[in-house]
Amino acid sequence: MSAPSGSIVLEARGIAKQFGGLKALDNVDLKVIQGECLAIIGPNGAGKTTFFNILTGLLRESAGRILFEGVDITDYAPHRRAAIGISRTMQITSIFPQLSVFDNVLIGVQGPHAPWKALRLKALPVDEMRRRAAEIVELVGLGDNADVICANLSHGDQRLVEIALALSVEAKLLLLDEPTAGLSITETRYITSRLRDIWQRKKLTIVIVEHDMEVALGLATRVAVFHQGACLAIGEPKAIMADEVVNRVYLKGHTRADT
């Protein structure tokens, strides 16, 4: 997949994070381009999930700034970042297990139009909310399971429900934190295929943290390599695979079994 040459959707400038004496992130600069799928790879403890948590406001950076569509959002709370179109999934699947697939997604669609926001946002008609929810369920490939209780789904399909939930809030930037973690090889390949289809059909901007190199390189238009809290390298997949420093510190000998 060729890298898009669009505008900058999100920019991290000099992001640092310290936990006591531990420097989890060290002066990370990163730009996310409109319409790209950017994979962030690196060993455990490299700072990938910490970086995601800062992007979404779950953690506060020790230094640096975050810009989204040219606006400084460093001081935005998580719910405000979600409201402007930054959505994410977690390493551990987070859905409503006792509800159906459709009802899970409907809750997400209703979120921005909840009654308590009525003074600021015009609520969508119920029929329109249901139409949007059904469209997203079909998009992620769960149309045949729309009425199935999520607790009865396979782990892979539960991951798809979580992705559908992330899409349901009118995401402009989708952050996926290890979407294939804990999945079988068959499930991983299916999720990868669904993500590629979603990305291409919806023209989304996606940033994905992923340990599985086959997934990362199969989806990404660009790859950023994190190592010891720093962004070691960033570029198109072929360039990253050929980078001597990246190979020395991370890629050499890295297989699915290592994740």
mmCIF file of C-alpha atoms in Angstrom:
data_model
loop_
_atom_site.group_PDB
_atom_site.id
_atom_site.type_symbol
_atom_site.label_atom_id
_atom_site.label_comp_id
_atom_site.label_asym_id
_atom_site.label_seq_id
_atom_site.Cartn_x
_atom_site.Cartn_y
_atom_site.Cartn_z
ATOM 1 C CA MET A 1 0.000 0.000 0.000
ATOM 2 C CA SER A 2 1.398 3.387 -0.957
ATOM 3 C CA ALA A 3 1.551 6.147 1.636
ATOM 4 C CA PRO A 4 -0.915 8.994 1.130
ATOM 5 C CA SER A 5 0.377 12.535 0.762
ATOM 6 C CA GLY A 6 -2.404 14.443 2.512
ATOM 7 C CA SER A 7 -2.672 16.990 5.278
ATOM 8 C CA ILE A 8 -1.504 16.415 8.843
ATOM 9 C CA VAL A 9 -4.372 15.105 11.004
ATOM 10 C CA LEU A 10 -2.497 14.690 14.251
ATOM 11 C CA GLU A 11 0.889 15.943 15.387
ATOM 12 C CA ALA A 12 2.789 15.032 18.540
ATOM 13 C CA ARG A 13 5.521 17.507 19.410
ATOM 14 C CA GLY A 14 8.245 16.621 21.875
ATOM 15 C CA ILE A 15 6.112 14.219 23.897
ATOM 16 C CA ALA A 16 7.772 13.011 27.088
ATOM 17 C CA LYS A 17 6.396 10.966 29.968
ATOM 18 C CA GLN A 18 8.117 10.162 33.228
ATOM 19 C CA PHE A 19 6.875 7.757 35.913
ATOM 20 C CA GLY A 20 9.087 8.571 38.888
ATOM 21 C CA GLY A 21 12.588 7.681 37.733
ATOM 22 C CA LEU A 22 11.368 5.820 34.639
ATOM 23 C CA LYS A 23 11.399 7.728 31.357
ATOM 24 C CA ALA A 24 8.585 6.034 29.405
ATOM 25 C CA LEU A 25 8.641 8.499 26.488
ATOM 26 C CA ASP A 26 11.507 10.750 25.495
ATOM 27 C CA ASN A 27 10.882 13.697 23.151
ATOM 28 C CA VAL A 28 8.669 11.861 20.641
ATOM 29 C CA ASP A 29 7.797 13.784 17.467
ATOM 30 C CA LEU A 30 5.232 12.140 15.195
ATOM 31 C CA LYS A 31 2.903 13.317 12.429
ATOM 32 C CA VAL A 32 -0.113 11.330 11.234
ATOM 33 C CA ILE A 33 -1.167 11.985 7.638
ATOM 34 C CA GLN A 34 -4.792 12.158 6.496
ATOM 35 C CA GLY A 35 -5.922 8.795 5.115
ATOM 36 C CA GLU A 36 -2.887 6.747 6.089
ATOM 37 C CA CYS A 37 -2.591 3.597 8.154
ATOM 38 C CA LEU A 38 0.389 4.119 10.450
ATOM 39 C CA ALA A 39 1.676 1.130 12.415
ATOM 40 C CA ILE A 40 3.622 1.666 15.632
ATOM 41 C CA ILE A 41 5.839 -1.303 16.440
ATOM 42 C CA GLY A 42 8.474 -2.010 19.053
ATOM 43 C CA PRO A 43 9.293 -4.347 21.933
ATOM 44 C CA ASN A 44 7.367 -4.489 25.195
ATOM 45 C CA GLY A 45 8.125 -1.424 27.288
ATOM 46 C CA ALA A 46 8.961 0.727 24.270
ATOM 47 C CA GLY A 47 6.256 3.261 25.168
ATOM 48 C CA LYS A 48 3.671 2.454 22.500
ATOM 49 C CA THR A 49 0.591 2.153 24.716
ATOM 50 C CA THR A 50 1.753 5.045 26.909
ATOM 51 C CA PHE A 51 1.878 7.149 23.745
ATOM 52 C CA PHE A 52 -1.675 6.054 22.833
ATOM 53 C CA ASN A 53 -2.884 6.914 26.335
ATOM 54 C CA ILE A 54 -1.430 10.399 25.984
ATOM 55 C CA LEU A 55 -3.000 10.887 22.549
ATOM 56 C CA THR A 56 -6.430 10.053 23.977
ATOM 57 C CA GLY A 57 -5.959 12.008 27.205
ATOM 58 C CA LEU A 58 -5.973 9.008 29.548
ATOM 59 C CA LEU A 59 -2.479 10.035 30.634
ATOM 60 C CA ARG A 60 -1.042 13.526 30.876
ATOM 61 C CA GLU A 61 2.328 14.074 29.219
ATOM 62 C CA SER A 62 5.252 15.363 31.273
ATOM 63 C CA ALA A 63 6.227 17.610 28.357
ATOM 64 C CA GLY A 64 5.138 18.303 24.785
ATOM 65 C CA ARG A 65 2.003 19.235 22.847
ATOM 66 C CA ILE A 66 -0.688 17.384 20.857
ATOM 67 C CA LEU A 67 -2.349 18.997 17.827
ATOM 68 C CA PHE A 68 -5.414 17.586 16.059
ATOM 69 C CA GLU A 69 -6.445 19.127 12.744
ATOM 70 C CA GLY A 70 -4.215 22.078 13.605
ATOM 71 C CA VAL A 71 -5.823 22.713 17.009
ATOM 72 C CA ASP A 72 -3.828 22.301 20.225
ATOM 73 C CA ILE A 73 -5.735 19.660 22.220
ATOM 74 C CA THR A 74 -3.092 19.054 24.891
ATOM 75 C CA ASP A 75 -5.449 20.203 27.635
ATOM 76 C CA TYR A 76 -8.555 18.409 26.284
ATOM 77 C CA ALA A 77 -10.097 15.750 28.536
ATOM 78 C CA PRO A 78 -10.635 12.250 27.038
ATOM 79 C CA HIS A 79 -14.371 12.776 26.374
ATOM 80 C CA ARG A 80 -13.637 16.026 24.542
ATOM 81 C CA ARG A 81 -11.038 14.328 22.338
ATOM 82 C CA ALA A 82 -13.572 11.602 21.551
ATOM 83 C CA ALA A 83 -16.165 14.253 20.678
ATOM 84 C CA ILE A 84 -13.874 15.792 18.035
ATOM 85 C CA GLY A 85 -13.271 12.421 16.378
ATOM 86 C CA ILE A 86 -10.414 10.605 18.143
ATOM 87 C CA SER A 87 -11.509 7.044 18.920
ATOM 88 C CA ARG A 88 -9.609 3.999 20.150
ATOM 89 C CA THR A 89 -9.761 0.351 21.096
ATOM 90 C CA MET A 90 -7.919 -1.165 24.057
ATOM 91 C CA GLN A 91 -5.531 -4.111 24.446
ATOM 92 C CA ILE A 92 -8.225 -5.894 26.488
ATOM 93 C CA THR A 93 -11.532 -6.115 24.636
ATOM 94 C CA SER A 94 -14.038 -3.614 26.075
ATOM 95 C CA ILE A 95 -17.643 -4.230 25.022
ATOM 96 C CA PHE A 96 -21.054 -4.828 26.643
ATOM 97 C CA PRO A 97 -21.021 -8.663 26.773
ATOM 98 C CA GLN A 98 -24.686 -9.139 27.757
ATOM 99 C CA LEU A 99 -26.001 -7.041 24.870
ATOM 100 C CA SER A 100 -26.342 -7.990 21.222
ATOM 101 C CA VAL A 101 -23.862 -6.867 18.575
ATOM 102 C CA PHE A 102 -26.402 -4.391 17.212
ATOM 103 C CA ASP A 103 -27.243 -2.936 20.634
ATOM 104 C CA ASN A 104 -23.547 -2.466 21.426
ATOM 105 C CA VAL A 105 -23.076 -0.398 18.292
ATOM 106 C CA LEU A 106 -26.352 1.467 18.793
ATOM 107 C CA ILE A 107 -25.107 2.644 22.197
ATOM 108 C CA GLY A 108 -22.021 4.028 20.486
ATOM 109 C CA VAL A 109 -24.087 5.797 17.827
ATOM 110 C CA GLN A 110 -26.328 7.304 20.504
ATOM 111 C CA GLY A 111 -23.356 8.563 22.528
ATOM 112 C CA PRO A 112 -22.797 11.939 20.823
ATOM 113 C CA HIS A 113 -26.575 12.520 20.758
ATOM 114 C CA ALA A 114 -27.449 11.567 24.348
ATOM 115 C CA PRO A 115 -30.257 13.560 26.015
ATOM 116 C CA TRP A 116 -27.894 15.360 28.408
ATOM 117 C CA LYS A 117 -26.229 16.960 25.391
ATOM 118 C CA ALA A 118 -29.513 18.173 23.919
ATOM 119 C CA LEU A 119 -28.735 21.812 24.590
ATOM 120 C CA ARG A 120 -25.553 21.587 22.519
ATOM 121 C CA LEU A 121 -26.288 18.957 19.893
ATOM 122 C CA LYS A 122 -29.343 18.192 17.842
ATOM 123 C CA ALA A 123 -30.274 14.576 18.484
ATOM 124 C CA LEU A 124 -30.555 12.257 15.511
ATOM 125 C CA PRO A 125 -33.917 10.610 14.851
ATOM 126 C CA VAL A 126 -34.105 7.088 16.271
ATOM 127 C CA ASP A 127 -34.508 5.572 12.797
ATOM 128 C CA GLU A 128 -31.331 7.314 11.644
ATOM 129 C CA MET A 129 -29.396 6.037 14.655
ATOM 130 C CA ARG A 130 -30.563 2.496 13.962
ATOM 131 C CA ARG A 131 -29.655 2.848 10.281
ATOM 132 C CA ARG A 132 -26.142 3.999 11.173
ATOM 133 C CA ALA A 133 -25.702 1.177 13.675
ATOM 134 C CA ALA A 134 -26.802 -1.418 11.109
ATOM 135 C CA GLU A 135 -24.430 0.065 8.525
ATOM 136 C CA ILE A 136 -21.455 -0.201 10.899
ATOM 137 C CA VAL A 137 -22.348 -3.771 11.889
ATOM 138 C CA GLU A 138 -22.331 -4.706 8.198
ATOM 139 C CA LEU A 139 -19.081 -2.809 7.622
ATOM 140 C CA VAL A 140 -17.164 -4.876 10.169
ATOM 141 C CA GLY A 141 -18.603 -8.116 8.783
ATOM 142 C CA LEU A 142 -21.002 -8.982 11.605
ATOM 143 C CA GLY A 143 -24.298 -8.544 9.786
ATOM 144 C CA ASP A 144 -25.231 -12.202 10.213
ATOM 145 C CA ASN A 145 -24.519 -11.956 13.956
ATOM 146 C CA ALA A 146 -26.262 -8.638 14.607
ATOM 147 C CA ASP A 147 -28.715 -10.172 17.097
ATOM 148 C CA VAL A 148 -26.206 -12.466 18.819
ATOM 149 C CA ILE A 149 -25.334 -11.721 22.458
ATOM 150 C CA CYS A 150 -21.693 -10.638 22.489
ATOM 151 C CA ALA A 151 -20.715 -13.025 25.297
ATOM 152 C CA ASN A 152 -21.502 -15.876 22.881
ATOM 153 C CA LEU A 153 -19.196 -14.623 20.134
ATOM 154 C CA SER A 154 -15.680 -15.838 19.423
ATOM 155 C CA HIS A 155 -12.809 -13.695 20.698
ATOM 156 C CA GLY A 156 -12.153 -12.535 17.141
ATOM 157 C CA ASP A 157 -15.748 -11.414 16.607
ATOM 158 C CA GLN A 158 -15.727 -9.650 19.977
ATOM 159 C CA ARG A 159 -12.731 -7.679 18.708
ATOM 160 C CA LEU A 160 -14.763 -6.700 15.662
ATOM 161 C CA VAL A 161 -17.564 -5.484 17.946
ATOM 162 C CA GLU A 162 -15.056 -3.278 19.755
ATOM 163 C CA ILE A 163 -13.829 -1.891 16.431
ATOM 164 C CA ALA A 164 -17.454 -1.253 15.454
ATOM 165 C CA LEU A 165 -17.967 0.623 18.734
ATOM 166 C CA ALA A 166 -14.917 2.756 17.996
ATOM 167 C CA LEU A 167 -16.288 3.525 14.525
ATOM 168 C CA SER A 168 -19.752 4.342 15.862
ATOM 169 C CA VAL A 169 -18.703 7.658 17.403
ATOM 170 C CA GLU A 170 -18.023 9.234 13.994
ATOM 171 C CA ALA A 171 -14.263 8.705 14.262
ATOM 172 C CA LYS A 172 -11.896 10.792 12.162
ATOM 173 C CA LEU A 173 -8.826 9.138 13.683
ATOM 174 C CA LEU A 174 -9.019 5.500 14.769
ATOM 175 C CA LEU A 175 -6.404 4.273 17.251
ATOM 176 C CA LEU A 176 -6.166 0.483 17.493
ATOM 177 C CA ASP A 177 -4.155 -0.910 20.407
ATOM 178 C CA GLU A 178 -3.065 -4.445 19.486
ATOM 179 C CA PRO A 179 -6.344 -5.493 17.813
ATOM 180 C CA THR A 180 -5.073 -9.035 17.171
ATOM 181 C CA ALA A 181 -3.713 -9.706 20.681
ATOM 182 C CA GLY A 182 -4.655 -13.168 21.905
ATOM 183 C CA LEU A 183 -6.187 -14.249 18.598
ATOM 184 C CA SER A 184 -5.440 -17.401 16.637
ATOM 185 C CA ILE A 185 -3.601 -17.144 13.329
ATOM 186 C CA THR A 186 -6.890 -17.668 11.461
ATOM 187 C CA GLU A 187 -8.665 -14.979 13.497
ATOM 188 C CA THR A 188 -5.717 -12.614 13.076
ATOM 189 C CA ARG A 189 -5.770 -12.939 9.304
ATOM 190 C CA TYR A 190 -9.525 -12.370 9.239
ATOM 191 C CA ILE A 191 -9.306 -9.267 11.458
ATOM 192 C CA THR A 192 -6.472 -7.941 9.288
ATOM 193 C CA SER A 193 -8.597 -8.439 6.178
ATOM 194 C CA ARG A 194 -11.578 -6.675 7.780
ATOM 195 C CA LEU A 195 -9.424 -3.748 8.914
ATOM 196 C CA ARG A 196 -7.949 -3.351 5.439
ATOM 197 C CA ASP A 197 -11.450 -3.331 3.949
ATOM 198 C CA ILE A 198 -12.749 -0.812 6.514
ATOM 199 C CA TRP A 199 -9.766 1.476 5.963
ATOM 200 C CA GLN A 200 -10.114 1.423 2.187
ATOM 201 C CA ARG A 201 -13.905 1.800 2.124
ATOM 202 C CA LYS A 202 -14.213 4.528 4.757
ATOM 203 C CA LYS A 203 -11.008 6.426 3.847
ATOM 204 C CA LEU A 204 -10.190 6.551 7.553
ATOM 205 C CA THR A 205 -6.959 7.612 9.185
ATOM 206 C CA ILE A 206 -5.744 4.738 11.356
ATOM 207 C CA VAL A 207 -2.890 4.364 13.831
ATOM 208 C CA ILE A 208 -2.297 0.816 15.004
ATOM 209 C CA VAL A 209 -0.040 -0.542 17.741
ATOM 210 C CA GLU A 210 0.809 -4.108 16.821
ATOM 211 C CA HIS A 211 3.336 -6.751 17.884
ATOM 212 C CA ASP A 212 2.538 -9.091 14.993
ATOM 213 C CA MET A 213 4.853 -8.018 12.175
ATOM 214 C CA GLU A 214 2.731 -9.741 9.529
ATOM 215 C CA VAL A 215 -0.258 -7.638 10.581
ATOM 216 C CA ALA A 216 1.682 -4.384 10.884
ATOM 217 C CA LEU A 217 3.460 -4.687 7.554
ATOM 218 C CA GLY A 218 0.363 -6.029 5.807
ATOM 219 C CA LEU A 219 -1.773 -3.042 6.793
ATOM 220 C CA ALA A 220 0.535 -0.081 7.142
ATOM 221 C CA THR A 221 1.379 2.616 4.631
ATOM 222 C CA ARG A 222 4.041 3.809 7.093
ATOM 223 C CA VAL A 223 5.685 2.238 10.125
ATOM 224 C CA ALA A 224 7.058 3.974 13.235
ATOM 225 C CA VAL A 225 9.483 1.999 15.389
ATOM 226 C CA PHE A 226 9.522 2.805 19.113
ATOM 227 C CA HIS A 227 12.499 1.775 21.240
ATOM 228 C CA GLN A 228 13.203 2.701 24.856
ATOM 229 C CA GLY A 229 10.642 5.506 24.801
ATOM 230 C CA ALA A 230 11.852 7.132 21.587
ATOM 231 C CA CYS A 231 10.710 6.989 17.967
ATOM 232 C CA LEU A 232 13.723 5.242 16.476
ATOM 233 C CA ALA A 233 12.633 5.387 12.834
ATOM 234 C CA ILE A 234 9.608 6.088 10.658
ATOM 235 C CA GLY A 235 9.020 5.354 6.995
ATOM 236 C CA GLU A 236 7.402 3.070 4.459
ATOM 237 C CA PRO A 237 7.441 -0.638 5.379
ATOM 238 C CA LYS A 238 10.149 -1.643 2.884
ATOM 239 C CA ALA A 239 12.471 1.089 4.133
ATOM 240 C CA ILE A 240 11.901 0.102 7.754
ATOM 241 C CA MET A 241 12.550 -3.568 7.010
ATOM 242 C CA ALA A 242 15.856 -2.602 5.370
ATOM 243 C CA ASP A 243 16.969 -0.181 8.104
ATOM 244 C CA GLU A 244 20.142 -1.512 9.754
ATOM 245 C CA VAL A 245 19.521 0.120 13.138
ATOM 246 C CA VAL A 246 15.915 -1.114 13.282
ATOM 247 C CA ASN A 247 17.020 -4.621 12.377
ATOM 248 C CA ARG A 248 19.710 -4.596 15.039
ATOM 249 C CA VAL A 249 17.521 -3.425 17.924
ATOM 250 C CA TYR A 250 14.155 -4.951 17.041
ATOM 251 C CA LEU A 251 13.418 -6.807 13.825
ATOM 252 C CA LYS A 252 16.228 -9.383 13.858
ATOM 253 C CA GLY A 253 14.764 -12.695 14.936
ATOM 254 C CA HIS A 254 11.358 -11.177 15.704
ATOM 255 C CA THR A 255 8.528 -13.631 15.003
ATOM 256 C CA ARG A 256 4.909 -14.063 16.002
ATOM 257 C CA ALA A 257 5.999 -16.422 18.756
ATOM 258 C CA ASP A 258 7.938 -13.588 20.389
ATOM 259 C CA THR A 259 4.858 -11.401 20.964
#
